[in-house]
Amino acid sequence: MQKADPKAVKAHINYLADDKLLGRKPGTPGYQMAVDYVIEQYKKTGVAPAGENNTYLQTVRLRQATTGNQASIVATNSKGEQLPLTPGKDAVIYPNPEIKNVTVEAPLAFAGYGISAPELGYDDYATIDVKGKIVVVFRGAPEGFPSTVAAYSMDQLNILKNAAAHGAVGVIVAAPNEKSKLPNLDKGVYSVMTADGKVGASRTYATDKIKLLANLSYTTLEQFFKLSNLDLPKIQASIRSGKPASYPLQASIKASYTSVYKDIESYNVVGKITGSDPKLKDEYVVHSAHLDHVGVGEPINGDSIYNGAHDNASGVASLLEIARMYNHLKVKPKRSVLLVMVTAEEMGLLGSAYFANHPTVPAANMVANVNTDMPTLIAPLLSVVPLGAQHSSLIKPVAEASAYLGLTVEEDPEPDQNRFIRSDQYSFVVNGVPALHIKYGNKTKDGKNNLDETVKKWREIYYHKPQDNPDGIFDYNAAKTYAQLNFLIGYLVAQQAERPTWNKNDFFGSRAVQ
């Protein structure tokens, strides 16, 4: 068994989370320093380039889009009376990363959560025609949905795609209650653009068929429901319980807005270890970790550099050790291994989404993804939660590798955190590649098995704060175990005769992009 070096993990974290990198925000010199460091380590460990043009790089063209100041959105009732909405108070319009000037006018229809999952007995679009309409939805899922399916269902991009598939021209996401605030989009939203100026990956843009994405206050939604003689609390209770309640609304919307762009060039860093089997070496097990963090921000206790030592210098450090372990094998695994450090995770999984959409190897040849994101190495690693593995045959190598290392496998203790869709493995899942992300379990040495409480307290102090720096809490022996576990899972997948498969009739397998 190859072993990770905890001293090497520490050294990688110390460099990547040093103040001189200024938080590794994409498009900054600090992020470029991180890119250069990874390339240097790849070369030292014999990892071959697998990016574009025989380099280690895949260019990721980030576009920061903001909505112009003159944006307007006006509602009209069935009598033709106008109801002007105040931007920022009643509604917020998202910018369009592809089309600078947009005007759209269409009737409204309420479509529940915007979900079509007939295999689960739920479809918000089954009883309503939304062609040419703007759909109003809540972002959520029925209470009976499994946690990973619920997380997928409330993903805004999936809501947009499903609305477009049913012929809608716009999507308005309504606040769930009076206390909910509308998002502040002053800093804009990010997408990845292709070389020809089209959207290559985005969390807020699915297709040019959707002309409007906006948020709506609960108070304004109440007005629309009153105009339509609909009982809003009753309908909310119905869809929560799993009974769709979709209706046309007696109002229309006209929105006009412009979008302002700022383009930034960033990079994914892609390396390869070539497999040893003459046939299987053309298939790839993808190990990933996000290289970016959030940069410089609001000072907390006098510190404004958000170093991201745990998030995700620790994941990058783990993946660099995984690369070294693969390289030290006398006989390489049968399948090839891709080592992908992705950018712009903190902007919405954009680097991984772009790679999964536009990989530097044939997309059909990526057989699995093992993602390494913020292991939270603050205590002995005694048990693990393999997010996403339960949906595919990947659960078998997880169980085998965990047993070898004496680790217990647990279910997700925090399904309400939607962690399944909040890290880069999700980008591979929605592209049909079985994927997983190993997180800490709850097991503790004292038998209380309450590590989640320790992690919650840690998050309050460190997560996405300048205090997440190399001087924080680290258990480097746990880091060693974590790297070895992820290596072993990837190695087992790379060695097995058959490529991983989705479970029979699995929700995600049925939606896999073939």
Short mmCIF file of C-alpha atoms in Angstrom, two decimals, residues 3-343:
data_model
loop_
_atom_site.label_atom_id
_atom_site.label_comp_id
_atom_site.label_asym_id
_atom_site.label_seq_id
_atom_site.Cartn_x
_atom_site.Cartn_y
_atom_site.Cartn_z
CA LYS A 3 1.46 5.84 1.92
CA ALA A 4 0.95 9.57 1.98
CA ASP A 5 3.46 11.85 3.64
CA PRO A 6 1.81 14.14 6.24
CA LYS A 7 4.84 16.46 6.12
CA ALA A 8 4.34 16.93 2.38
CA VAL A 9 0.64 17.67 2.90
CA LYS A 10 1.56 20.31 5.46
CA ALA A 11 4.17 21.87 3.18
CA HIS A 12 1.67 22.11 0.30
CA ILE A 13 -0.95 23.73 2.54
CA ASN A 14 1.58 26.19 3.96
CA TYR A 15 2.49 27.39 0.47
CA LEU A 16 -0.97 27.46 -1.08
CA ALA A 17 -2.56 29.21 1.92
CA ASP A 18 0.25 31.70 2.45
CA ASP A 19 -0.73 35.38 2.56
CA LYS A 20 1.35 36.07 -0.56
CA LEU A 21 -1.21 34.15 -2.66
CA LEU A 22 -3.92 36.54 -1.43
CA GLY A 23 -6.65 33.92 -1.26
CA ARG A 24 -6.16 32.37 -4.74
CA LYS A 25 -9.07 34.16 -6.41
CA PRO A 26 -9.32 33.29 -10.12
CA GLY A 27 -7.84 35.93 -12.40
CA THR A 28 -5.39 37.22 -9.79
CA PRO A 29 -1.60 36.81 -9.54
CA GLY A 30 -2.16 34.72 -6.41
CA TYR A 31 -4.22 32.17 -8.32
CA GLN A 32 -1.55 32.07 -11.02
CA MET A 33 1.05 31.33 -8.32
CA ALA A 34 -1.08 28.37 -7.24
CA VAL A 35 -1.32 27.16 -10.86
CA ASP A 36 2.45 27.41 -11.28
CA TYR A 37 3.01 25.54 -8.02
CA VAL A 38 0.75 22.66 -9.06
CA ILE A 39 2.48 22.38 -12.44
CA GLU A 40 5.85 22.33 -10.71
CA GLN A 41 4.67 19.52 -8.40
CA TYR A 42 3.20 17.58 -11.33
CA LYS A 43 6.53 17.72 -13.12
CA LYS A 44 8.39 16.58 -10.00
CA THR A 45 6.11 13.57 -9.59
CA GLY A 46 6.13 12.49 -13.23
CA VAL A 47 2.58 13.56 -14.03
CA ALA A 48 2.25 14.18 -17.78
CA PRO A 49 0.38 17.19 -19.22
CA ALA A 50 -3.22 16.48 -20.23
CA GLY A 51 -4.60 19.95 -20.86
CA GLU A 52 -4.94 21.82 -24.12
CA ASN A 53 -2.21 21.75 -26.78
CA ASN A 54 -0.04 19.30 -24.81
CA THR A 55 0.15 21.65 -21.81
CA TYR A 56 -1.10 21.28 -18.23
CA LEU A 57 -3.65 24.06 -18.76
CA GLN A 58 -7.26 24.26 -19.83
CA THR A 59 -8.31 27.87 -20.35
CA VAL A 60 -11.45 28.84 -18.45
CA ARG A 61 -12.86 32.16 -19.70
CA LEU A 62 -14.85 33.55 -16.79
CA ARG A 63 -17.43 36.24 -17.43
CA GLN A 64 -18.64 38.39 -14.56
CA ALA A 65 -22.03 39.75 -15.60
CA THR A 66 -23.99 42.45 -13.79
CA THR A 67 -27.48 43.79 -14.47
CA GLY A 68 -27.63 47.36 -15.79
CA ASN A 69 -29.01 50.14 -13.59
CA GLN A 70 -31.96 50.82 -15.90
CA ALA A 71 -33.50 47.38 -15.50
CA SER A 72 -37.29 47.42 -15.19
CA ILE A 73 -39.92 44.82 -14.40
CA VAL A 74 -43.64 45.56 -14.56
CA ALA A 75 -46.57 43.29 -13.80
CA THR A 76 -49.99 43.70 -15.45
CA ASN A 77 -53.18 42.16 -14.09
CA SER A 78 -56.03 40.66 -16.12
CA LYS A 79 -57.74 44.08 -16.30
CA GLY A 80 -54.70 45.63 -17.94
CA GLU A 81 -53.68 47.55 -14.82
CA GLN A 82 -49.94 47.90 -14.31
CA LEU A 83 -48.19 46.98 -11.08
CA PRO A 84 -44.62 48.37 -11.24
CA LEU A 85 -42.14 46.35 -9.20
CA THR A 86 -39.21 48.00 -7.45
CA PRO A 87 -35.89 46.33 -8.42
CA GLY A 88 -34.06 45.11 -5.33
CA LYS A 89 -37.19 45.27 -3.16
CA ASP A 90 -39.91 43.43 -5.06
CA ALA A 91 -37.77 41.65 -7.63
CA VAL A 92 -34.17 41.07 -8.70
CA ILE A 93 -33.22 40.41 -12.32
CA TYR A 94 -30.21 38.24 -13.11
CA PRO A 95 -27.90 39.38 -15.91
CA ASN A 96 -27.70 37.38 -19.13
CA PRO A 97 -24.11 36.29 -19.93
CA GLU A 98 -24.79 35.87 -23.66
CA ILE A 99 -27.29 38.56 -24.68
CA LYS A 100 -26.63 42.15 -23.62
CA ASN A 101 -30.10 43.60 -24.26
CA VAL A 102 -33.23 41.65 -23.37
CA THR A 103 -36.93 42.51 -23.36
CA VAL A 104 -39.49 39.83 -22.62
CA GLU A 105 -43.22 39.96 -21.99
CA ALA A 106 -45.30 36.90 -21.12
CA PRO A 107 -48.12 35.64 -18.89
CA LEU A 108 -47.27 34.04 -15.55
CA ALA A 109 -47.89 30.47 -14.42
CA PHE A 110 -47.15 28.97 -11.03
CA ALA A 111 -45.29 25.65 -11.38
CA GLY A 112 -44.63 24.56 -7.79
CA TYR A 113 -40.97 23.63 -7.40
CA GLY A 114 -40.42 23.39 -11.15
CA ILE A 115 -39.74 19.65 -10.80
CA SER A 116 -40.53 16.78 -13.18
CA ALA A 117 -39.85 13.49 -11.41
CA PRO A 118 -42.63 11.12 -12.53
CA GLU A 119 -40.64 8.12 -11.25
CA LEU A 120 -41.12 9.58 -7.77
CA GLY A 121 -44.80 10.34 -8.39
CA TYR A 122 -44.28 14.08 -8.65
CA ASP A 123 -44.45 16.42 -11.66
CA ASP A 124 -45.20 20.13 -11.37
CA TYR A 125 -45.69 20.39 -15.14
CA ALA A 126 -48.06 17.46 -15.59
CA THR A 127 -51.29 19.51 -15.45
CA ILE A 128 -50.25 22.90 -16.84
CA ASP A 129 -49.15 24.26 -20.21
CA VAL A 130 -46.36 26.80 -19.77
CA LYS A 131 -45.36 27.28 -23.42
CA GLY A 132 -44.53 30.92 -23.99
CA LYS A 133 -45.02 31.72 -20.31
CA ILE A 134 -42.86 32.83 -17.42
CA VAL A 135 -43.02 30.24 -14.66
CA VAL A 136 -43.02 31.21 -10.99
CA VAL A 137 -41.52 28.56 -8.72
CA PHE A 138 -40.24 27.97 -5.23
CA ARG A 139 -36.77 26.56 -4.84
CA GLY A 140 -37.32 23.37 -2.87
CA ALA A 141 -38.59 19.81 -3.04
CA PRO A 142 -41.34 17.68 -1.52
CA GLU A 143 -40.61 16.39 1.98
CA GLY A 144 -40.56 12.78 0.82
CA PHE A 145 -37.70 13.18 -1.65
CA PRO A 146 -34.35 11.54 -0.74
CA SER A 147 -31.80 14.17 0.31
CA THR A 148 -29.58 13.89 -2.78
CA VAL A 149 -32.58 13.97 -5.12
CA ALA A 150 -34.00 16.97 -3.26
CA ALA A 151 -30.66 18.76 -3.57
CA TYR A 152 -30.56 18.07 -7.31
CA SER A 153 -34.16 19.16 -7.74
CA MET A 154 -33.65 22.56 -6.12
CA ASP A 155 -30.50 23.25 -8.13
CA GLN A 156 -31.32 26.44 -10.01
CA LEU A 157 -29.76 25.22 -13.25
CA ASN A 158 -31.99 22.16 -13.29
CA ILE A 159 -35.03 24.35 -12.64
CA LEU A 160 -34.06 26.47 -15.66
CA LYS A 161 -33.46 23.43 -17.88
CA ASN A 162 -36.78 21.86 -16.96
CA ALA A 163 -38.68 25.09 -17.55
CA ALA A 164 -37.10 25.42 -20.99
CA ALA A 165 -37.92 21.79 -21.80
CA HIS A 166 -41.59 22.61 -21.17
CA GLY A 167 -41.52 25.68 -23.39
CA ALA A 168 -41.25 28.45 -20.80
CA VAL A 169 -39.52 31.72 -21.73
CA GLY A 170 -38.61 32.81 -18.21
CA VAL A 171 -38.24 31.66 -14.62
CA ILE A 172 -39.03 33.67 -11.49
CA VAL A 173 -37.90 32.08 -8.22
CA ALA A 174 -40.13 33.27 -5.38
CA ALA A 175 -39.02 33.78 -1.79
CA PRO A 176 -40.48 31.02 0.43
CA ASN A 177 -41.71 33.35 3.20
CA GLU A 178 -41.91 36.99 4.28
CA LYS A 179 -38.63 36.84 6.19
CA SER A 180 -36.58 35.70 3.19
CA LYS A 181 -34.47 38.43 1.61
CA LEU A 182 -33.82 38.79 -2.08
CA PRO A 183 -30.22 38.16 -3.17
CA ASN A 184 -27.83 41.06 -3.67
CA LEU A 185 -26.37 40.76 -7.16
CA ASP A 186 -24.28 43.95 -7.08
CA LYS A 187 -21.09 41.89 -7.50
CA GLY A 188 -22.59 40.08 -10.45
CA VAL A 189 -22.74 36.40 -11.31
CA TYR A 190 -20.16 34.30 -13.16
CA SER A 191 -20.32 32.00 -16.16
CA VAL A 192 -17.71 30.32 -18.35
CA MET A 193 -17.63 31.35 -21.99
CA THR A 194 -16.38 29.31 -24.91
CA ALA A 195 -13.91 30.73 -27.42
CA ASP A 196 -16.81 31.63 -29.75
CA GLY A 197 -18.62 33.67 -27.08
CA LYS A 198 -21.23 31.12 -26.04
CA VAL A 199 -21.90 29.97 -22.48
CA GLY A 200 -19.82 26.89 -21.69
CA ALA A 201 -20.90 26.52 -18.07
CA SER A 202 -23.15 28.51 -15.76
CA ARG A 203 -25.33 28.24 -12.67
CA THR A 204 -27.75 30.92 -13.88
CA TYR A 205 -28.02 30.33 -17.64
CA ALA A 206 -29.23 27.16 -19.31
CA THR A 207 -30.37 28.14 -22.80
CA ASP A 208 -31.26 31.19 -24.88
CA LYS A 209 -34.88 30.01 -24.70
CA ILE A 210 -35.04 31.38 -21.14
CA LYS A 211 -35.09 35.17 -21.53
CA LEU A 212 -35.55 36.03 -17.85
CA LEU A 213 -34.29 34.71 -14.55
CA ALA A 214 -35.43 36.72 -11.55
CA ASN A 215 -36.20 36.50 -7.86
CA LEU A 216 -39.48 37.70 -6.42
CA SER A 217 -40.39 38.78 -2.91
CA TYR A 218 -42.98 36.79 -0.99
CA THR A 219 -45.14 39.88 -0.56
CA THR A 220 -45.30 40.38 -4.32
CA LEU A 221 -46.08 36.71 -4.84
CA GLU A 222 -48.99 37.06 -2.39
CA GLN A 223 -50.40 39.83 -4.60
CA PHE A 224 -50.27 37.59 -7.68
CA PHE A 225 -52.04 34.79 -5.85
CA LYS A 226 -54.77 37.12 -4.58
CA LEU A 227 -55.32 38.38 -8.13
CA SER A 228 -55.76 34.73 -9.16
CA ASN A 229 -58.02 33.77 -6.21
CA LEU A 230 -55.49 31.19 -5.04
CA ASP A 231 -54.68 30.24 -1.44
CA LEU A 232 -50.88 30.56 -1.21
CA PRO A 233 -50.32 28.86 2.20
CA LYS A 234 -52.57 25.98 1.17
CA ILE A 235 -50.69 25.50 -2.11
CA GLN A 236 -47.32 25.64 -0.33
CA ALA A 237 -48.50 22.94 2.08
CA SER A 238 -49.72 20.83 -0.84
CA ILE A 239 -46.44 20.81 -2.74
CA ARG A 240 -44.46 20.23 0.46
CA SER A 241 -46.52 17.10 1.05
CA GLY A 242 -45.84 15.85 -2.48
CA LYS A 243 -49.09 16.90 -4.17
CA PRO A 244 -48.43 19.18 -7.17
CA ALA A 245 -50.54 22.33 -7.36
CA SER A 246 -49.76 24.28 -10.53
CA TYR A 247 -52.00 27.05 -11.85
CA PRO A 248 -52.00 29.90 -14.37
CA LEU A 249 -51.74 33.29 -12.66
CA GLN A 250 -53.92 36.22 -13.65
CA ALA A 251 -50.96 38.47 -14.39
CA SER A 252 -48.20 38.98 -16.91
CA ILE A 253 -44.68 40.35 -16.64
CA LYS A 254 -42.68 42.65 -18.89
CA ALA A 255 -38.98 42.89 -18.12
CA SER A 256 -36.31 44.94 -19.85
CA TYR A 257 -32.68 44.87 -18.86
CA THR A 258 -29.11 45.13 -20.07
CA SER A 259 -26.07 43.17 -18.94
CA VAL A 260 -22.56 44.49 -18.38
CA TYR A 261 -19.57 42.16 -18.74
CA LYS A 262 -16.09 41.82 -17.31
CA ASP A 263 -14.05 38.90 -18.67
CA ILE A 264 -11.36 37.09 -16.69
CA GLU A 265 -9.03 34.34 -17.87
CA SER A 266 -8.37 31.49 -15.48
CA TYR A 267 -7.20 27.88 -15.76
CA ASN A 268 -7.91 24.32 -14.82
CA VAL A 269 -4.66 22.35 -14.34
CA VAL A 270 -4.84 18.87 -15.85
CA GLY A 271 -2.30 16.07 -15.51
CA LYS A 272 -2.28 12.41 -16.45
CA ILE A 273 -0.78 9.13 -15.35
CA THR A 274 -1.07 6.71 -18.26
CA GLY A 275 -2.56 3.32 -17.54
CA SER A 276 -0.80 0.03 -18.17
CA ASP A 277 -3.53 -1.97 -19.93
CA PRO A 278 -3.42 -1.71 -23.74
CA LYS A 279 -7.21 -1.23 -23.97
CA LEU A 280 -8.25 0.21 -20.61
CA LYS A 281 -5.58 2.93 -20.65
CA ASP A 282 -7.90 4.90 -22.96
CA GLU A 283 -10.40 5.16 -20.07
CA TYR A 284 -9.92 7.60 -17.22
CA VAL A 285 -10.52 7.78 -13.49
CA VAL A 286 -10.70 11.50 -12.68
CA HIS A 287 -9.39 12.79 -9.35
CA SER A 288 -10.36 16.42 -8.80
CA ALA A 289 -9.86 19.24 -6.30
CA HIS A 290 -10.59 22.95 -6.55
CA LEU A 291 -7.57 25.20 -6.52
CA ASP A 292 -9.34 28.52 -5.98
CA HIS A 293 -10.64 30.34 -2.94
CA VAL A 294 -12.39 33.71 -2.49
CA GLY A 295 -9.45 36.14 -2.38
CA VAL A 296 -9.41 39.31 -0.27
CA GLY A 297 -12.60 40.45 1.44
CA GLU A 298 -14.21 42.06 4.45
CA PRO A 299 -11.74 42.17 7.37
CA ILE A 300 -12.47 39.96 10.37
CA ASN A 301 -10.39 40.62 13.46
CA GLY A 302 -8.07 42.76 11.36
CA ASP A 303 -7.40 40.13 8.66
CA SER A 304 -8.81 40.49 5.14
CA ILE A 305 -6.98 37.65 3.33
CA TYR A 306 -9.21 34.60 3.00
CA ASN A 307 -6.39 32.05 2.76
CA GLY A 308 -8.53 28.91 2.32
CA ALA A 309 -6.13 26.56 4.10
CA HIS A 310 -8.79 23.91 4.67
CA ASP A 311 -10.92 25.14 1.76
CA ASN A 312 -9.30 23.90 -0.35
CA ALA A 313 -5.52 23.98 0.02
CA SER A 314 -5.93 20.77 2.04
CA GLY A 315 -7.79 19.08 -0.81
CA VAL A 316 -5.18 20.19 -3.35
CA ALA A 317 -2.40 19.00 -1.02
CA SER A 318 -4.15 15.64 -0.71
CA LEU A 319 -4.43 15.34 -4.48
CA LEU A 320 -0.75 16.19 -4.95
CA GLU A 321 0.07 13.34 -2.57
CA ILE A 322 -2.33 11.08 -4.45
CA ALA A 323 -0.42 11.93 -7.64
CA ARG A 324 2.86 11.02 -5.95
CA MET A 325 1.43 7.69 -4.75
CA TYR A 326 0.28 6.78 -8.26
CA ASN A 327 3.64 7.71 -9.68
CA HIS A 328 5.53 5.52 -7.18
CA LEU A 329 3.65 2.40 -8.28
CA LYS A 330 6.00 0.06 -10.09
CA VAL A 331 3.12 -1.08 -12.27
CA LYS A 332 0.64 1.67 -13.09
CA PRO A 333 -3.10 0.93 -12.81
CA LYS A 334 -4.86 -0.51 -15.84
CA ARG A 335 -6.85 2.64 -16.55
CA SER A 336 -5.30 6.04 -16.90
CA VAL A 337 -5.74 8.60 -14.14
CA LEU A 338 -6.54 12.27 -14.66
CA LEU A 339 -5.54 14.73 -11.93
CA VAL A 340 -7.64 17.86 -12.38
CA MET A 341 -7.23 20.98 -10.27
CA VAL A 342 -10.24 23.12 -11.14
CA THR A 343 -10.85 26.83 -10.89
#
